[in-house]
PDB file of C-alpha atoms in Angstrom:
ATOM      1  CA  MET A   1     132.352 117.524  43.447  1.00  0.00           C
ATOM      2  CA  PHE A   2     130.674 120.496  41.845  1.00  0.00           C
ATOM      3  CA  THR A   3     132.565 123.577  40.726  1.00  0.00           C
ATOM      4  CA  LEU A   4     131.312 127.125  41.043  1.00  0.00           C
ATOM      5  CA  ARG A   5     130.496 127.019  37.329  1.00  0.00           C
ATOM      6  CA  ASN A   6     128.351 123.901  37.847  1.00  0.00           C
ATOM      7  CA  LEU A   7     126.566 125.594  40.720  1.00  0.00           C
ATOM      8  CA  ALA A   8     125.887 128.645  38.578  1.00  0.00           C
ATOM      9  CA  VAL A   9     124.528 126.400  35.826  1.00  0.00           C
ATOM     10  CA  ALA A  10     122.329 124.613  38.375  1.00  0.00           C
ATOM     11  CA  ALA A  11     121.121 127.947  39.717  1.00  0.00           C
ATOM     12  CA  THR A  12     120.282 129.103  36.209  1.00  0.00           C
ATOM     13  CA  ALA A  13     118.413 125.879  35.498  1.00  0.00           C
ATOM     14  CA  LEU A  14     116.497 126.103  38.756  1.00  0.00           C
ATOM     15  CA  LEU A  15     115.476 129.673  38.166  1.00  0.00           C
ATOM     16  CA  THR A  16     114.565 129.011  34.549  1.00  0.00           C
ATOM     17  CA  LEU A  17     112.570 125.889  35.325  1.00  0.00           C
ATOM     18  CA  SER A  18     110.697 127.492  38.172  1.00  0.00           C
ATOM     19  CA  ALA A  19     109.892 130.645  36.195  1.00  0.00           C
ATOM     20  CA  ALA A  20     111.133 132.594  39.185  1.00  0.00           C
ATOM     21  CA  HIS A  21     112.531 135.411  37.102  1.00  0.00           C
ATOM     22  CA  GLY A  22     111.436 137.565  34.225  1.00  0.00           C
ATOM     23  CA  PRO A  23     113.326 138.576  31.105  1.00  0.00           C
ATOM     24  CA  ALA A  24     116.716 140.202  31.492  1.00  0.00           C
ATOM     25  CA  GLN A  25     116.528 143.956  31.839  1.00  0.00           C
ATOM     26  CA  ASN A  26     119.624 144.737  29.823  1.00  0.00           C
ATOM     27  CA  ALA A  27     122.671 143.174  28.204  1.00  0.00           C
ATOM     28  CA  LYS A  28     124.682 143.458  31.429  1.00  0.00           C
ATOM     29  CA  ASP A  29     122.150 141.243  33.235  1.00  0.00           C
ATOM     30  CA  LYS A  30     122.694 138.574  30.584  1.00  0.00           C
ATOM     31  CA  GLN A  31     126.444 138.597  31.174  1.00  0.00           C
ATOM     32  CA  ASP A  32     126.474 138.511  34.972  1.00  0.00           C
ATOM     33  CA  PRO A  33     126.324 135.046  36.529  1.00  0.00           C
ATOM     34  CA  PRO A  34     122.976 134.363  38.127  1.00  0.00           C
ATOM     35  CA  PRO A  35     122.754 134.470  41.908  1.00  0.00           C
ATOM     36  CA  LEU A  36     122.728 131.127  43.646  1.00  0.00           C
ATOM     37  CA  PRO A  37     119.215 130.033  44.611  1.00  0.00           C
ATOM     38  CA  SER A  38     118.094 130.110  48.201  1.00  0.00           C
ATOM     39  CA  GLU A  39     117.115 126.953  50.035  1.00  0.00           C
ATOM     40  CA  GLN A  40     113.480 128.070  49.867  1.00  0.00           C
ATOM     41  CA  GLN A  41     113.669 128.509  46.079  1.00  0.00           C
ATOM     42  CA  VAL A  42     115.171 125.050  45.672  1.00  0.00           C
ATOM     43  CA  MET A  43     112.486 123.471  47.847  1.00  0.00           C
ATOM     44  CA  GLN A  44     109.746 125.217  45.835  1.00  0.00           C
ATOM     45  CA  VAL A  45     111.170 123.873  42.589  1.00  0.00           C
ATOM     46  CA  LYS A  46     111.472 120.373  44.060  1.00  0.00           C
ATOM     47  CA  LEU A  47     107.867 120.552  45.273  1.00  0.00           C
ATOM     48  CA  LYS A  48     106.633 121.624  41.829  1.00  0.00           C
ATOM     49  CA  ARG A  49     108.611 118.801  40.202  1.00  0.00           C
ATOM     50  CA  ALA A  50     107.194 116.267  42.684  1.00  0.00           C
ATOM     51  CA  GLN A  51     103.670 117.475  41.906  1.00  0.00           C
ATOM     52  CA  ALA A  52     104.422 117.150  38.193  1.00  0.00           C
ATOM     53  CA  VAL A  53     105.671 113.602  38.822  1.00  0.00           C
ATOM     54  CA  LEU A  54     102.353 112.675  40.424  1.00  0.00           C
ATOM     55  CA  GLU A  55     100.461 114.122  37.471  1.00  0.00           C
ATOM     56  CA  ALA A  56     102.666 112.211  35.020  1.00  0.00           C
ATOM     57  CA  LEU A  57     102.147 109.020  37.034  1.00  0.00           C
ATOM     58  CA  VAL A  58      98.369 109.193  36.948  1.00  0.00           C
ATOM     59  CA  LYS A  59      98.431 110.039  33.225  1.00  0.00           C
ATOM     60  CA  GLU A  60     101.016 107.327  32.499  1.00  0.00           C
ATOM     61  CA  ASP A  61     103.121 109.960  30.749  1.00  0.00           C
ATOM     62  CA  PHE A  62     106.430 108.107  30.950  1.00  0.00           C
ATOM     63  CA  LYS A  63     108.396 110.681  28.971  1.00  0.00           C
ATOM     64  CA  SER A  64     107.472 113.515  31.372  1.00  0.00           C
ATOM     65  CA  LEU A  65     107.870 111.195  34.328  1.00  0.00           C
ATOM     66  CA  GLU A  66     111.442 110.367  33.353  1.00  0.00           C
ATOM     67  CA  GLN A  67     112.219 114.039  32.718  1.00  0.00           C
ATOM     68  CA  TYR A  68     110.859 115.261  36.065  1.00  0.00           C
ATOM     69  CA  ALA A  69     112.448 112.423  38.026  1.00  0.00           C
ATOM     70  CA  GLY A  70     115.818 113.115  36.422  1.00  0.00           C
ATOM     71  CA  SER A  71     115.409 116.803  37.165  1.00  0.00           C
ATOM     72  CA  LEU A  72     114.698 116.092  40.833  1.00  0.00           C
ATOM     73  CA  ALA A  73     117.775 113.885  41.160  1.00  0.00           C
ATOM     74  CA  GLU A  74     119.996 116.486  39.487  1.00  0.00           C
ATOM     75  CA  ILE A  75     118.621 119.351  41.568  1.00  0.00           C
ATOM     76  CA  SER A  76     119.304 117.375  44.720  1.00  0.00           C
ATOM     77  CA  ARG A  77     122.872 116.612  43.660  1.00  0.00           C
ATOM     78  CA  ALA A  78     123.641 120.088  42.325  1.00  0.00           C
ATOM     79  CA  THR A  79     122.338 121.891  45.400  1.00  0.00           C
ATOM     80  CA  ALA A  80     124.314 119.979  47.998  1.00  0.00           C
ATOM     81  CA  PHE A  81     125.916 123.316  48.901  1.00  0.00           C
ATOM     82  CA  LEU A  82     122.551 124.524  50.248  1.00  0.00           C
ATOM     83  CA  ARG A  83     122.304 121.886  52.923  1.00  0.00           C
ATOM     84  CA  ALA A  84     121.693 123.859  56.058  1.00  0.00           C
ATOM     85  CA  TYR A  85     121.872 120.855  58.300  1.00  0.00           C
ATOM     86  CA  LYS A  86     125.158 118.992  58.093  1.00  0.00           C
ATOM     87  CA  THR A  87     123.944 115.909  59.936  1.00  0.00           C
ATOM     88  CA  GLU A  88     123.956 112.200  59.180  1.00  0.00           C
ATOM     89  CA  GLU A  89     120.139 112.156  59.074  1.00  0.00           C
ATOM     90  CA  TYR A  90     120.044 114.912  56.468  1.00  0.00           C
ATOM     91  CA  GLU A  91     122.661 113.170  54.351  1.00  0.00           C
ATOM     92  CA  LEU A  92     120.788 109.867  54.648  1.00  0.00           C
ATOM     93  CA  GLN A  93     117.506 111.416  53.516  1.00  0.00           C
ATOM     94  CA  ALA A  94     119.250 113.218  50.650  1.00  0.00           C
ATOM     95  CA  ARG A  95     120.764 109.929  49.449  1.00  0.00           C
ATOM     96  CA  VAL A  96     117.403 108.135  49.745  1.00  0.00           C
ATOM     97  CA  PHE A  97     115.750 110.949  47.793  1.00  0.00           C
ATOM     98  CA  GLN A  98     118.375 110.818  45.029  1.00  0.00           C
ATOM     99  CA  LYS A  99     118.266 107.022  44.788  1.00  0.00           C
ATOM    100  CA  SER A 100     114.471 107.049  44.649  1.00  0.00           C
ATOM    101  CA  ALA A 101     114.462 109.738  41.955  1.00  0.00           C
ATOM    102  CA  ASP A 102     117.023 107.760  39.935  1.00  0.00           C
ATOM    103  CA  THR A 103     114.922 104.598  40.319  1.00  0.00           C
ATOM    104  CA  LEU A 104     111.817 106.527  39.296  1.00  0.00           C
ATOM    105  CA  SER A 105     113.594 107.718  36.165  1.00  0.00           C
ATOM    106  CA  ALA A 106     114.761 104.180  35.328  1.00  0.00           C
ATOM    107  CA  LYS A 107     111.304 102.671  35.888  1.00  0.00           C
ATOM    108  CA  SER A 108     109.854 105.385  33.654  1.00  0.00           C
ATOM    109  CA  ARG A 109     112.288 104.464  30.866  1.00  0.00           C
ATOM    110  CA  ASP A 110     111.116 100.856  31.259  1.00  0.00           C
ATOM    111  CA  LYS A 111     107.467 101.990  31.231  1.00  0.00           C
ATOM    112  CA  ASN A 112     107.023 100.185  34.550  1.00  0.00           C
ATOM    113  CA  LEU A 113     104.147 102.044  36.185  1.00  0.00           C
ATOM    114  CA  ASP A 114     104.100  99.960  39.367  1.00  0.00           C
ATOM    115  CA  GLY A 115     107.854 100.346  39.871  1.00  0.00           C
ATOM    116  CA  ALA A 116     107.671 104.065  39.154  1.00  0.00           C
ATOM    117  CA  THR A 117     104.829 104.450  41.638  1.00  0.00           C
ATOM    118  CA  LEU A 118     106.797 102.657  44.356  1.00  0.00           C
ATOM    119  CA  ALA A 119     109.859 104.811  43.658  1.00  0.00           C
ATOM    120  CA  TYR A 120     107.662 107.928  43.873  1.00  0.00           C
ATOM    121  CA  LEU A 121     106.353 106.750  47.249  1.00  0.00           C
ATOM    122  CA  ASP A 122     109.919 106.160  48.486  1.00  0.00           C
ATOM    123  CA  MET A 123     110.942 109.614  47.287  1.00  0.00           C
ATOM    124  CA  THR A 124     107.938 111.238  48.947  1.00  0.00           C
ATOM    125  CA  GLN A 125     108.553 109.341  52.176  1.00  0.00           C
ATOM    126  CA  SER A 126     112.139 110.654  52.272  1.00  0.00           C
ATOM    127  CA  CYS A 127     110.845 114.222  51.844  1.00  0.00           C
ATOM    128  CA  VAL A 128     108.355 113.849  54.670  1.00  0.00           C
ATOM    129  CA  ALA A 129     110.881 112.127  56.961  1.00  0.00           C
ATOM    130  CA  CYS A 130     113.489 114.821  56.381  1.00  0.00           C
ATOM    131  CA  HIS A 131     111.094 117.721  56.889  1.00  0.00           C
ATOM    132  CA  ASN A 132     109.607 116.037  59.953  1.00  0.00           C
ATOM    133  CA  HIS A 133     113.054 115.480  61.468  1.00  0.00           C
ATOM    134  CA  PHE A 134     114.183 119.082  60.973  1.00  0.00           C
ATOM    135  CA  ARG A 135     110.932 120.949  61.498  1.00  0.00           C
ATOM    136  CA  GLY A 136     111.476 123.491  64.258  1.00  0.00           C
ATOM    137  CA  ARG A 137     115.182 122.799  64.667  1.00  0.00           C
ATOM    138  CA  LYS A 138     117.654 125.643  64.584  1.00  0.00           C
ATOM    139  CA  ARG A 139     120.329 125.620  61.957  1.00  0.00           C
ATOM    140  CA  ASP A 140     123.974 125.166  62.860  1.00  0.00           C
TER     141      ASP A 140
END
């Protein structure tokens, strides 16, 4: 279970990694906790990470591949509070995504390009399945 502090840390990491904000305007800004990211911001960061994973795969850059895969898994875990759809299907796809990202990270550590590619395909398939399932549905 994540605490509010962990969520704030995740929000800071997301915003930093996505370059979604500029430098702090004054000392007070540096002291205030960052706002929690929106679902749209999280999805944009995940999309950028997934694109970076593909680039790392084709370049066989295992170090970057492991880093981006780990980042995707952590973002997914840390942003569980953003889940707009509290359904079994959403939870299933989130677990598949996390497991695939973890596998991708492990295969990258092992320098197993074929295994990493298959894990990337599984991860991508979970993204498409989730978005397809919820496209056009109203939130609860």
